[in-house]
Amino acid sequence: MSTTRPAPRTARTAQPTSDRDQPFAARRERLARLLTRAEAGPVAAVFASGHEARRNGDVDYEFRQPSTFYYLTGFEEPDAVALLRPGHAQPYVLFVRPHDPQMAIWVGERAGVEGAVRDFGATVAYPIEELEQRLPELLGGMRTVYFSFGADDRVEKLVTTAVAQRRGGGQRGGVAIERVADPFPYVSQMRVIKTAEEIAALRKAISITGDGIDAAMRATRPGMHEYELQAVLEAEYRRRGAPRNGFPSIVAAGANSCTLHYTANNSLVGKDDLVLLDTGAEVDYYGADVSRTYPTNGRFTAAQRDVYAIVLEAQRQAIALVRPGVRFMDVHQRALKVLVDGLRHLGVLQGTTAKLTKDGAYQPYFMHGTSHWLGLDVHDVGAYREDGESVVLRPGMVLTVEPGLYIAPDAKAPRQLRGIGVRIEDDILVTRTGHDNLSGHIPSAIDELEAIVRG
Ligand code: MG
């Protein structure tokens, strides 16, 4: 969109760190230490924010900052670039959209270069329009530049150009950029271990999610559309202070529960259906991820109850394993064993659990992993394997434990089981001595669910 007056072109330089910026400043310092330790010469790291994306006509999708950019900057506006230069006199440079009086009238104030320094801890800030011109000079003397290829086309091109120019300069006695390396493994290693304030945000998101699930369960009536239930769920999130979800809510009634990432949410809820909710409110960018499955009419059928009890037991045993030193994969293996035993018991599979597991015979009914990391992203960053081995759980990690069984309407299974999909998901913090089920207060026992739906 066009503007009528030129934005201020002046850079702004640093004040002391604002309270707001404190946790972000601590992360930038920690990352700077990790990156400096990994390299012999001077290093810089470049991170790009997200951009607005067109939805239709002149309407954009709701903007949410990509998680790593937010994690390091706390800056929520699009079209920004952060440059870290550990050990430099100006170690933190932000490029941002400048203050624009015309845009302020239409869409609100921007932080601008003044706000970037005053509130977001930049030692110096420039208008984003000056990125092309200034980046080569700001990378002067750096031997290693950390940048994630594929993250942002414009910044990627600038980094590539800077590398090429400096290579030419190197022949005339200048310092070449010898390495462009991905900062992702370092950021990921930081993000997978949550601090106390991150856990507090997750707890709040999970608590709000529990209230939303409770409200949706109580509001469930046969003949509703799934999206009406979604509205009840998410109205409670908003009412309780979560401005958005961590991901689109899954509200799946009847056989829709067999579709893992069902988000159409436009079917009618039948009177004998199970409803599967897989959902999470987001608070301060941290999102919950909780699944509950319950009967529409407040009473599980015998077949629904049989399937549900197996998934619940798989989840109970898997969660019980979680503590420091246990391998991530062991949590999955435990859930899987209970599920395969259960499928045999139900008459869906025949054979020994060991052979059925080895052959993957369970996969038509349980086709996803039991766990993923949780944090700023619902499927949060963090390695699952290192050097070919499963990662070992450490205090501060947060993982979901979410076994499920999905018996599709056309499955080769006893007729009464077909169309039943059950997933039960909780968010588990690894503590020093074991674990804390952050969503354990949200009911999942059969009699509790029946009582809530019946009101
Ligand atoms: Mg999940």
Tab-separated table of C-alpha atoms and ligand atoms in Angstrom:
chain	number	residue	atom	x	y	z
A	1	MET	CA	0.000	0.000	0.000
A	2	SER	CA	1.217	3.482	-0.782
A	3	THR	CA	2.073	6.161	1.727
A	4	THR	CA	1.927	9.913	1.355
A	5	ARG	CA	4.899	10.952	3.470
A	6	PRO	CA	8.409	9.512	3.585
A	7	ALA	CA	9.203	7.644	6.796
A	8	PRO	CA	11.971	8.955	9.054
A	9	ARG	CA	15.285	7.642	7.749
A	10	THR	CA	17.329	8.102	10.875
A	11	ALA	CA	18.675	5.163	12.840
A	12	ARG	CA	18.143	4.950	16.577
A	13	THR	CA	20.672	3.634	19.079
A	14	ALA	CA	20.354	1.803	22.354
A	15	GLN	CA	18.917	2.519	25.782
A	16	PRO	CA	19.147	0.041	28.688
A	17	THR	CA	17.166	-3.193	28.155
A	18	SER	CA	13.423	-2.817	28.757
A	19	ASP	CA	11.686	-5.199	31.185
A	20	ARG	CA	9.665	-6.499	28.297
A	21	ASP	CA	12.793	-7.458	26.409
A	22	GLN	CA	14.536	-9.213	29.320
A	23	PRO	CA	13.682	-12.861	28.496
A	24	PHE	CA	14.385	-12.286	24.807
A	25	ALA	CA	17.703	-10.547	25.572
A	26	ALA	CA	18.703	-13.548	27.715
A	27	ARG	CA	17.985	-15.890	24.784
A	28	ARG	CA	19.978	-13.767	22.344
A	29	GLU	CA	22.933	-13.792	24.750
A	30	ARG	CA	22.714	-17.537	25.210
A	31	LEU	CA	22.547	-18.109	21.450
A	32	ALA	CA	25.467	-15.714	20.938
A	33	ARG	CA	27.537	-17.818	23.361
A	34	LEU	CA	26.626	-21.048	21.558
A	35	LEU	CA	27.459	-19.608	18.124
A	36	THR	CA	30.719	-17.995	19.269
A	37	ARG	CA	31.856	-21.190	20.955
A	38	ALA	CA	31.271	-23.113	17.717
A	39	GLU	CA	33.493	-20.843	15.588
A	40	ALA	CA	37.077	-19.542	15.592
A	41	GLY	CA	36.507	-16.147	13.914
A	42	PRO	CA	33.893	-13.367	14.214
A	43	VAL	CA	30.317	-14.542	13.643
A	44	ALA	CA	26.997	-12.927	12.797
A	45	ALA	CA	23.521	-14.442	12.691
A	46	VAL	CA	20.667	-13.172	10.522
A	47	PHE	CA	17.007	-13.966	11.270
A	48	ALA	CA	14.032	-12.925	9.144
A	49	SER	CA	10.529	-12.289	10.444
A	50	GLY	CA	7.417	-13.445	8.637
A	51	HIS	CA	5.484	-11.476	6.033
A	52	GLU	CA	1.792	-10.827	5.596
A	53	ALA	CA	0.097	-13.277	3.217
A	54	ARG	CA	-2.857	-12.494	0.997
A	55	ARG	CA	-6.031	-14.439	1.729
A	56	ASN	CA	-8.434	-13.021	-0.889
A	57	GLY	CA	-9.115	-9.656	-2.506
A	58	ASP	CA	-7.214	-7.156	-0.379
A	59	VAL	CA	-7.609	-9.167	2.847
A	60	ASP	CA	-4.576	-10.757	4.508
A	61	TYR	CA	-4.454	-13.840	6.708
A	62	GLU	CA	-4.114	-13.107	10.398
A	63	PHE	CA	-0.394	-12.545	10.951
A	64	ARG	CA	1.539	-14.494	13.548
A	65	GLN	CA	5.272	-14.108	13.875
A	66	PRO	CA	7.276	-17.272	13.091
A	67	SER	CA	8.224	-18.848	16.394
A	68	THR	CA	12.016	-18.572	16.298
A	69	PHE	CA	11.924	-14.891	15.346
A	70	TYR	CA	9.541	-14.230	18.217
A	71	TYR	CA	11.618	-16.381	20.591
A	72	LEU	CA	14.712	-14.266	19.954
A	73	THR	CA	13.176	-10.809	19.530
A	74	GLY	CA	9.693	-10.626	21.068
A	75	PHE	CA	8.906	-8.539	17.982
A	76	GLU	CA	5.461	-9.241	16.534
A	77	GLU	CA	5.401	-7.192	13.317
A	78	PRO	CA	6.039	-8.561	9.808
A	79	ASP	CA	8.880	-7.431	7.497
A	80	ALA	CA	11.663	-7.268	10.078
A	81	VAL	CA	15.212	-8.639	10.151
A	82	ALA	CA	17.332	-9.247	13.249
A	83	LEU	CA	21.119	-9.320	13.095
A	84	LEU	CA	23.197	-10.642	16.000
A	85	ARG	CA	26.883	-9.756	16.137
A	86	PRO	CA	28.358	-11.255	19.338
A	87	GLY	CA	31.240	-9.218	20.718
A	88	HIS	CA	30.585	-6.267	18.392
A	89	ALA	CA	30.042	-2.716	19.725
A	90	GLN	CA	26.545	-2.897	18.223
A	91	PRO	CA	25.675	-6.545	18.878
A	92	TYR	CA	21.952	-6.413	18.051
A	93	VAL	CA	20.610	-4.671	14.946
A	94	LEU	CA	16.927	-4.653	14.021
A	95	PHE	CA	15.470	-3.660	10.662
A	96	VAL	CA	11.767	-2.842	10.986
A	97	ARG	CA	8.934	-1.178	9.134
A	98	PRO	CA	9.269	2.506	10.033
A	99	HIS	CA	6.599	4.576	11.696
A	100	ASP	CA	4.096	5.662	9.072
A	101	PRO	CA	1.443	8.253	10.021
A	102	GLN	CA	-0.841	7.168	7.165
A	103	MET	CA	-0.674	3.461	8.066
A	104	ALA	CA	-1.145	4.353	11.727
A	105	ILE	CA	-4.566	5.768	10.850
A	106	TRP	CA	-5.600	2.635	8.931
A	107	VAL	CA	-4.070	-0.305	10.792
A	108	GLY	CA	-2.480	1.143	13.932
A	109	GLU	CA	0.910	2.204	15.218
A	110	ARG	CA	4.115	0.347	14.432
A	111	ALA	CA	7.031	0.128	16.820
A	112	GLY	CA	9.236	1.837	14.221
A	113	VAL	CA	12.992	2.280	14.589
A	114	GLU	CA	12.425	4.225	17.836
A	115	GLY	CA	10.373	1.418	19.389
A	116	ALA	CA	12.824	-1.247	18.166
A	117	VAL	CA	15.508	0.377	20.315
A	118	ARG	CA	13.358	1.590	23.222
A	119	ASP	CA	11.215	-1.526	23.733
A	120	PHE	CA	12.883	-4.385	21.893
A	121	GLY	CA	16.506	-4.044	22.957
A	122	ALA	CA	18.140	-3.273	19.597
A	123	THR	CA	21.472	-1.470	19.962
A	124	VAL	CA	20.685	0.154	16.646
A	125	ALA	CA	17.645	0.004	14.344
A	126	TYR	CA	17.021	0.955	10.724
A	127	PRO	CA	14.020	1.037	8.385
A	128	ILE	CA	13.647	-2.301	6.597
A	129	GLU	CA	13.985	-0.492	3.243
A	130	GLU	CA	17.675	0.059	4.077
A	131	LEU	CA	18.455	-3.654	4.465
A	132	GLU	CA	19.999	-4.095	0.983
A	133	GLN	CA	22.207	-1.100	1.394
A	134	ARG	CA	23.359	-1.770	4.972
A	135	LEU	CA	23.619	-5.535	5.377
A	136	PRO	CA	26.948	-6.004	3.509
A	137	GLU	CA	28.601	-3.348	5.668
A	138	LEU	CA	27.072	-4.764	8.874
A	139	LEU	CA	28.501	-8.186	7.997
A	140	GLY	CA	31.968	-6.639	7.461
A	141	GLY	CA	34.777	-8.659	9.052
A	142	MET	CA	32.522	-11.665	9.815
A	143	ARG	CA	34.047	-15.056	8.973
A	144	THR	CA	30.887	-17.074	9.616
A	145	VAL	CA	27.334	-15.983	8.909
A	146	TYR	CA	24.536	-18.013	10.459
A	147	PHE	CA	21.423	-18.039	8.309
A	148	SER	CA	18.775	-20.683	7.602
A	149	PHE	CA	18.552	-21.195	3.845
A	150	GLY	CA	14.990	-21.484	2.639
A	151	ALA	CA	13.679	-19.265	5.429
A	152	ASP	CA	13.333	-15.999	3.479
A	153	ASP	CA	14.062	-15.424	-0.233
A	154	ARG	CA	14.990	-11.756	0.016
A	155	VAL	CA	17.391	-12.126	2.934
A	156	GLU	CA	18.815	-15.307	1.432
A	157	LYS	CA	19.699	-13.430	-1.743
A	158	LEU	CA	21.381	-10.663	0.272
A	159	VAL	CA	23.432	-13.170	2.258
A	160	THR	CA	24.436	-14.940	-0.963
A	161	THR	CA	25.418	-11.615	-2.551
A	162	ALA	CA	27.459	-10.645	0.514
A	163	VAL	CA	29.332	-13.973	0.358
A	164	ALA	CA	30.112	-13.475	-3.352
A	165	GLN	CA	31.247	-9.869	-2.907
A	166	ARG	CA	33.493	-10.733	0.001
A	167	ARG	CA	35.029	-13.639	-1.891
A	168	GLY	CA	36.057	-11.094	-4.555
A	169	GLY	CA	37.322	-8.735	-1.864
A	170	GLY	CA	39.290	-11.588	-0.305
A	171	GLN	CA	41.487	-11.737	-3.409
A	172	ARG	CA	42.378	-8.095	-2.736
A	173	GLY	CA	43.344	-8.795	0.906
A	174	GLY	CA	39.887	-8.475	2.496
A	175	VAL	CA	38.281	-11.042	4.782
A	176	ALA	CA	36.075	-13.562	3.038
A	177	ILE	CA	32.948	-15.089	4.607
A	178	GLU	CA	34.233	-18.644	4.885
A	179	ARG	CA	31.123	-20.310	6.157
A	180	VAL	CA	27.378	-19.862	6.009
A	181	ALA	CA	25.928	-22.152	8.647
A	182	ASP	CA	22.432	-22.957	9.855
A	183	PRO	CA	21.591	-21.531	13.295
A	184	PHE	CA	18.608	-23.902	13.500
A	185	PRO	CA	20.293	-26.710	15.479
A	186	TYR	CA	21.440	-24.213	18.126
A	187	VAL	CA	18.075	-22.467	18.420
A	188	SER	CA	16.370	-25.826	18.434
A	189	GLN	CA	18.615	-27.101	21.224
A	190	MET	CA	17.601	-24.025	23.252
A	191	ARG	CA	13.903	-24.151	22.469
A	192	VAL	CA	13.466	-27.826	23.366
A	193	ILE	CA	14.312	-27.097	27.024
A	194	LYS	CA	11.669	-24.790	28.465
A	195	THR	CA	12.384	-22.099	31.050
A	196	ALA	CA	10.103	-21.413	34.032
A	197	GLU	CA	8.383	-18.549	32.200
A	198	GLU	CA	7.768	-20.689	29.118
A	199	ILE	CA	6.272	-23.428	31.294
A	200	ALA	CA	4.059	-20.836	33.015
A	201	ALA	CA	2.685	-19.739	29.613
A	202	LEU	CA	2.101	-23.375	28.615
A	203	ARG	CA	0.306	-24.070	31.893
A	204	LYS	CA	-1.985	-21.124	31.294
A	205	ALA	CA	-2.698	-22.196	27.700
A	206	ILE	CA	-3.448	-25.741	28.920
A	207	SER	CA	-5.695	-24.539	31.741
A	208	ILE	CA	-7.717	-22.432	29.285
A	209	THR	CA	-7.871	-25.390	26.880
A	210	GLY	CA	-9.316	-27.544	29.661
A	211	ASP	CA	-12.070	-24.990	30.265
A	212	GLY	CA	-12.821	-24.858	26.545
A	213	ILE	CA	-13.085	-28.646	26.327
A	214	ASP	CA	-15.356	-28.696	29.378
A	215	ALA	CA	-17.620	-26.027	27.824
A	216	ALA	CA	-17.765	-27.879	24.488
A	217	MET	CA	-18.569	-31.212	26.147
A	218	ARG	CA	-21.409	-29.672	28.145
A	219	ALA	CA	-22.792	-27.963	25.025
A	220	THR	CA	-22.740	-31.122	22.878
A	221	ARG	CA	-26.161	-32.131	21.507
A	222	PRO	CA	-26.991	-34.468	18.625
A	223	GLY	CA	-27.938	-32.473	15.521
A	224	MET	CA	-25.365	-29.697	16.067
A	225	HIS	CA	-22.721	-28.989	13.482
A	226	GLU	CA	-19.159	-29.685	14.500
A	227	TYR	CA	-18.340	-26.018	13.862
A	228	GLU	CA	-20.881	-24.966	16.478
A	229	LEU	CA	-18.957	-27.014	19.032
A	230	GLN	CA	-15.761	-25.436	17.732
A	231	ALA	CA	-17.289	-22.006	18.385
A	232	VAL	CA	-18.150	-22.957	21.976
A	233	LEU	CA	-14.631	-24.264	22.537
A	234	GLU	CA	-12.914	-21.233	21.087
A	235	ALA	CA	-15.293	-18.687	22.638
A	236	GLU	CA	-14.109	-20.025	25.982
A	237	TYR	CA	-10.469	-19.613	24.895
A	238	ARG	CA	-11.094	-15.967	23.994
A	239	ARG	CA	-13.136	-15.335	27.138
A	240	ARG	CA	-10.319	-16.738	29.282
A	241	GLY	CA	-7.639	-14.612	27.622
A	242	ALA	CA	-6.178	-16.686	24.782
A	243	PRO	CA	-6.311	-14.451	21.702
A	244	ARG	CA	-5.857	-17.357	19.277
A	245	ASN	CA	-5.362	-21.093	18.925
A	246	GLY	CA	-2.034	-22.843	18.518
A	247	PHE	CA	-3.489	-24.698	15.498
A	248	PRO	CA	-6.930	-25.155	13.880
A	249	SER	CA	-9.230	-27.079	16.210
A	250	ILE	CA	-10.159	-30.619	15.221
A	251	VAL	CA	-13.805	-31.294	16.070
A	252	ALA	CA	-14.595	-34.707	14.601
A	253	ALA	CA	-17.852	-36.537	15.194
A	254	GLY	CA	-18.501	-40.179	14.305
A	255	ALA	CA	-16.330	-41.600	11.526
A	256	ASN	CA	-14.660	-38.199	11.026
A	257	SER	CA	-12.650	-39.107	14.135
A	258	CYS	CA	-10.750	-41.609	11.953
A	259	THR	CA	-9.278	-38.715	9.910
A	260	LEU	CA	-6.205	-37.641	11.888
A	261	HIS	CA	-6.103	-33.947	10.985
A	262	TYR	CA	-9.792	-33.448	10.228
A	263	THR	CA	-10.476	-29.704	10.291
A	264	ALA	CA	-13.493	-29.361	7.983
A	265	ASN	CA	-15.661	-29.427	11.134
A	266	ASN	CA	-18.837	-29.139	9.033
A	267	SER	CA	-20.683	-32.413	9.689
A	268	LEU	CA	-23.651	-32.964	11.943
A	269	VAL	CA	-23.072	-34.609	15.313
A	270	GLY	CA	-25.022	-37.890	15.429
A	271	LYS	CA	-26.715	-39.167	18.570
A	272	ASP	CA	-24.559	-42.265	18.996
A	273	ASP	CA	-21.328	-40.661	17.817
A	274	LEU	CA	-18.105	-40.189	19.661
A	275	VAL	CA	-16.718	-36.667	19.349
A	276	LEU	CA	-12.956	-36.273	19.123
A	277	LEU	CA	-11.593	-32.840	20.084
A	278	ASP	CA	-7.900	-32.135	19.381
A	279	THR	CA	-7.243	-28.544	20.255
A	280	GLY	CA	-5.122	-25.982	22.043
A	281	ALA	CA	-5.390	-22.362	23.108
A	282	GLU	CA	-2.297	-20.200	22.608
A	283	VAL	CA	-1.014	-17.839	25.306
A	284	ASP	CA	2.038	-15.602	24.783
A	285	TYR	CA	2.817	-17.701	21.678
A	286	TYR	CA	2.835	-21.006	23.643
A	287	GLY	CA	0.120	-23.443	22.632
A	288	ALA	CA	-1.537	-26.386	24.367
A	289	ASP	CA	-2.289	-29.603	22.454
A	290	VAL	CA	-4.929	-31.716	24.147
A	291	SER	CA	-7.259	-34.399	22.751
A	292	ARG	CA	-10.356	-35.825	24.382
A	293	THR	CA	-12.919	-38.243	22.950
A	294	TYR	CA	-16.391	-38.550	24.461
A	295	PRO	CA	-19.879	-39.849	23.612
A	296	THR	CA	-22.393	-37.297	22.263
A	297	ASN	CA	-25.223	-38.671	24.334
A	298	GLY	CA	-23.283	-39.117	27.575
A	299	ARG	CA	-23.024	-42.915	27.343
A	300	PHE	CA	-20.297	-44.962	25.611
A	301	THR	CA	-21.605	-47.980	23.676
A	302	ALA	CA	-19.940	-51.272	24.629
A	303	ALA	CA	-17.766	-51.166	21.487
A	304	GLN	CA	-16.788	-47.513	22.018
A	305	ARG	CA	-15.968	-48.258	25.632
A	306	ASP	CA	-13.749	-51.222	24.698
A	307	VAL	CA	-11.714	-49.153	22.246
A	308	TYR	CA	-11.528	-46.178	24.591
A	309	ALA	CA	-10.315	-48.254	27.540
A	310	ILE	CA	-7.413	-49.629	25.463
A	311	VAL	CA	-6.262	-46.160	24.357
A	312	LEU	CA	-6.569	-44.816	27.903
A	313	GLU	CA	-4.477	-47.678	29.283
A	314	ALA	CA	-1.856	-47.183	26.544
A	315	GLN	CA	-1.663	-43.523	27.479
A	316	ARG	CA	-1.489	-44.235	31.227
A	317	GLN	CA	1.409	-46.650	30.830
A	318	ALA	CA	3.283	-44.400	28.397
A	319	ILE	CA	2.973	-41.328	30.630
A	320	ALA	CA	4.086	-43.356	33.654
A	321	LEU	CA	7.406	-44.010	31.887
A	322	VAL	CA	8.283	-40.340	31.386
A	323	ARG	CA	11.301	-39.241	33.421
A	324	PRO	CA	14.852	-38.025	32.748
A	325	GLY	CA	17.062	-40.654	31.141
A	326	VAL	CA	14.238	-42.542	29.408
A	327	ARG	CA	14.476	-42.668	25.621
A	328	PHE	CA	11.832	-40.730	23.679
A	329	MET	CA	11.156	-43.864	21.600
A	330	ASP	CA	10.501	-45.976	24.700
A	331	VAL	CA	7.394	-43.911	25.464
A	332	HIS	CA	6.043	-44.736	22.001
A	333	GLN	CA	7.004	-48.414	22.246
A	334	ARG	CA	5.108	-48.783	25.514
A	335	ALA	CA	1.947	-47.201	24.126
A	336	LEU	CA	2.261	-49.305	20.977
A	337	LYS	CA	2.506	-52.552	22.926
A	338	VAL	CA	-0.717	-51.837	24.827
A	339	LEU	CA	-2.501	-50.829	21.614
A	340	VAL	CA	-1.425	-53.976	19.726
A	341	ASP	CA	-2.445	-56.179	22.658
A	342	GLY	CA	-5.753	-54.328	22.592
A	343	LEU	CA	-6.290	-54.815	18.861
A	344	ARG	CA	-5.793	-58.576	19.377
A	345	HIS	CA	-8.229	-58.529	22.275
A	346	LEU	CA	-10.802	-56.715	20.108
A	347	GLY	CA	-10.446	-59.353	17.394
A	348	VAL	CA	-9.080	-56.805	14.898
A	349	LEU	CA	-5.653	-58.469	14.688
A	350	GLN	CA	-4.609	-62.102	15.049
A	351	GLY	CA	-1.112	-63.279	15.988
A	352	THR	CA	1.503	-62.535	18.603
A	353	THR	CA	2.034	-58.920	19.730
A	354	ALA	CA	5.752	-59.187	18.889
A	355	LYS	CA	5.129	-60.296	15.295
A	356	LEU	CA	2.215	-57.890	14.708
A	357	THR	CA	4.431	-55.046	15.966
A	358	LYS	CA	7.435	-56.110	13.874
A	359	ASP	CA	5.281	-56.455	10.725
A	360	GLY	CA	3.504	-53.129	11.293
A	361	ALA	CA	0.127	-54.907	11.129
A	362	TYR	CA	-1.266	-52.294	13.551
A	363	GLN	CA	-0.582	-49.389	11.160
A	364	PRO	CA	-4.061	-49.215	9.580
A	365	TYR	CA	-5.364	-48.519	13.110
A	366	PHE	CA	-2.506	-46.509	14.670
A	367	MET	CA	-0.530	-44.634	12.065
A	368	HIS	CA	1.103	-41.774	13.954
A	369	GLY	CA	3.786	-41.404	16.591
A	370	THR	CA	2.783	-41.274	20.247
A	371	SER	CA	4.586	-38.023	21.034
A	372	HIS	CA	5.989	-34.776	19.720
A	373	TRP	CA	7.680	-31.811	21.375
A	374	LEU	CA	5.374	-28.964	22.360
A	375	GLY	CA	6.087	-25.253	22.790
A	376	LEU	CA	5.949	-22.208	20.543
A	377	ASP	CA	5.023	-24.559	17.697
A	378	VAL	CA	2.511	-27.318	18.263
A	379	HIS	CA	4.979	-29.740	16.681
A	380	ASP	CA	7.848	-27.950	18.329
A	381	VAL	CA	11.481	-27.928	17.243
A	382	GLY	CA	13.913	-30.324	18.869
A	383	ALA	CA	15.658	-33.416	17.585
A	384	TYR	CA	14.037	-36.836	18.044
A	385	ARG	CA	17.205	-38.719	17.158
A	386	GLU	CA	20.866	-37.882	17.663
A	387	ASP	CA	23.616	-39.881	15.953
A	388	GLY	CA	20.987	-42.427	14.923
A	389	GLU	CA	19.841	-43.003	18.511
A	390	SER	CA	16.571	-41.922	20.119
A	391	VAL	CA	16.885	-38.720	22.131
A	392	VAL	CA	16.903	-39.199	25.889
A	393	LEU	CA	14.404	-37.171	27.946
A	394	ARG	CA	15.801	-34.305	30.004
A	395	PRO	CA	14.198	-31.955	32.572
A	396	GLY	CA	12.443	-29.007	30.933
A	397	MET	CA	11.340	-30.912	27.840
A	398	VAL	CA	7.593	-30.906	27.116
A	399	LEU	CA	6.105	-33.686	25.010
A	400	THR	CA	2.622	-34.828	24.163
A	401	VAL	CA	1.556	-38.400	24.849
A	402	GLU	CA	-1.300	-39.166	22.473
A	403	PRO	CA	-1.988	-42.753	21.533
A	404	GLY	CA	-5.047	-43.419	19.400
A	405	LEU	CA	-6.984	-46.155	17.628
A	406	TYR	CA	-8.813	-45.431	14.372
A	407	ILE	CA	-11.036	-48.129	12.951
A	408	ALA	CA	-12.198	-46.758	9.611
A	409	PRO	CA	-15.753	-47.445	8.367
A	410	ASP	CA	-14.335	-49.821	5.716
A	411	ALA	CA	-11.785	-51.522	8.005
A	412	LYS	CA	-11.473	-55.323	8.106
A	413	ALA	CA	-12.673	-55.323	11.693
A	414	PRO	CA	-15.751	-56.537	13.587
A	415	ARG	CA	-18.733	-54.505	12.354
A	416	GLN	CA	-19.536	-52.833	15.688
A	417	LEU	CA	-16.024	-51.342	15.858
A	418	ARG	CA	-16.087	-49.681	12.444
A	419	GLY	CA	-16.154	-45.886	12.393
A	420	ILE	CA	-14.749	-45.568	15.912
A	421	GLY	CA	-11.768	-43.226	16.313
A	422	VAL	CA	-10.301	-42.438	19.733
A	423	ARG	CA	-7.339	-40.243	20.648
A	424	ILE	CA	-6.401	-39.142	24.153
A	425	GLU	CA	-3.634	-36.572	24.419
A	426	ASP	CA	-1.923	-34.894	27.335
A	427	ASP	CA	1.002	-32.482	27.624
A	428	ILE	CA	3.810	-33.819	29.803
A	429	LEU	CA	6.644	-31.805	31.345
A	430	VAL	CA	9.795	-33.781	32.151
A	431	THR	CA	10.833	-32.760	35.676
A	432	ARG	CA	14.060	-33.481	37.583
A	433	THR	CA	12.548	-36.528	39.256
A	434	GLY	CA	9.872	-37.690	36.809
A	435	HIS	CA	7.107	-35.810	35.064
A	436	ASP	CA	4.228	-33.424	35.547
A	437	ASN	CA	1.123	-34.042	33.449
A	438	LEU	CA	0.257	-30.413	32.733
A	439	SER	CA	-3.164	-31.359	31.340
A	440	GLY	CA	-3.835	-34.229	33.740
A	441	HIS	CA	-6.608	-32.260	35.457
A	442	ILE	CA	-8.711	-32.354	32.266
A	443	PRO	CA	-10.982	-35.393	32.737
A	444	SER	CA	-10.355	-38.486	30.632
A	445	ALA	CA	-11.839	-41.344	32.706
A	446	ILE	CA	-14.940	-42.939	31.183
A	447	ASP	CA	-17.309	-42.184	34.075
A	448	GLU	CA	-16.076	-38.585	34.368
A	449	LEU	CA	-16.630	-37.919	30.662
A	450	GLU	CA	-20.109	-39.432	30.771
A	451	ALA	CA	-21.037	-37.351	33.791
A	452	ILE	CA	-19.841	-34.083	32.226
A	453	VAL	CA	-21.707	-34.616	28.936
A	454	ARG	CA	-24.885	-35.594	30.788
A	455	GLY	CA	-24.472	-32.359	32.813
B	1	MG	MG	-0.492	-33.500	19.280
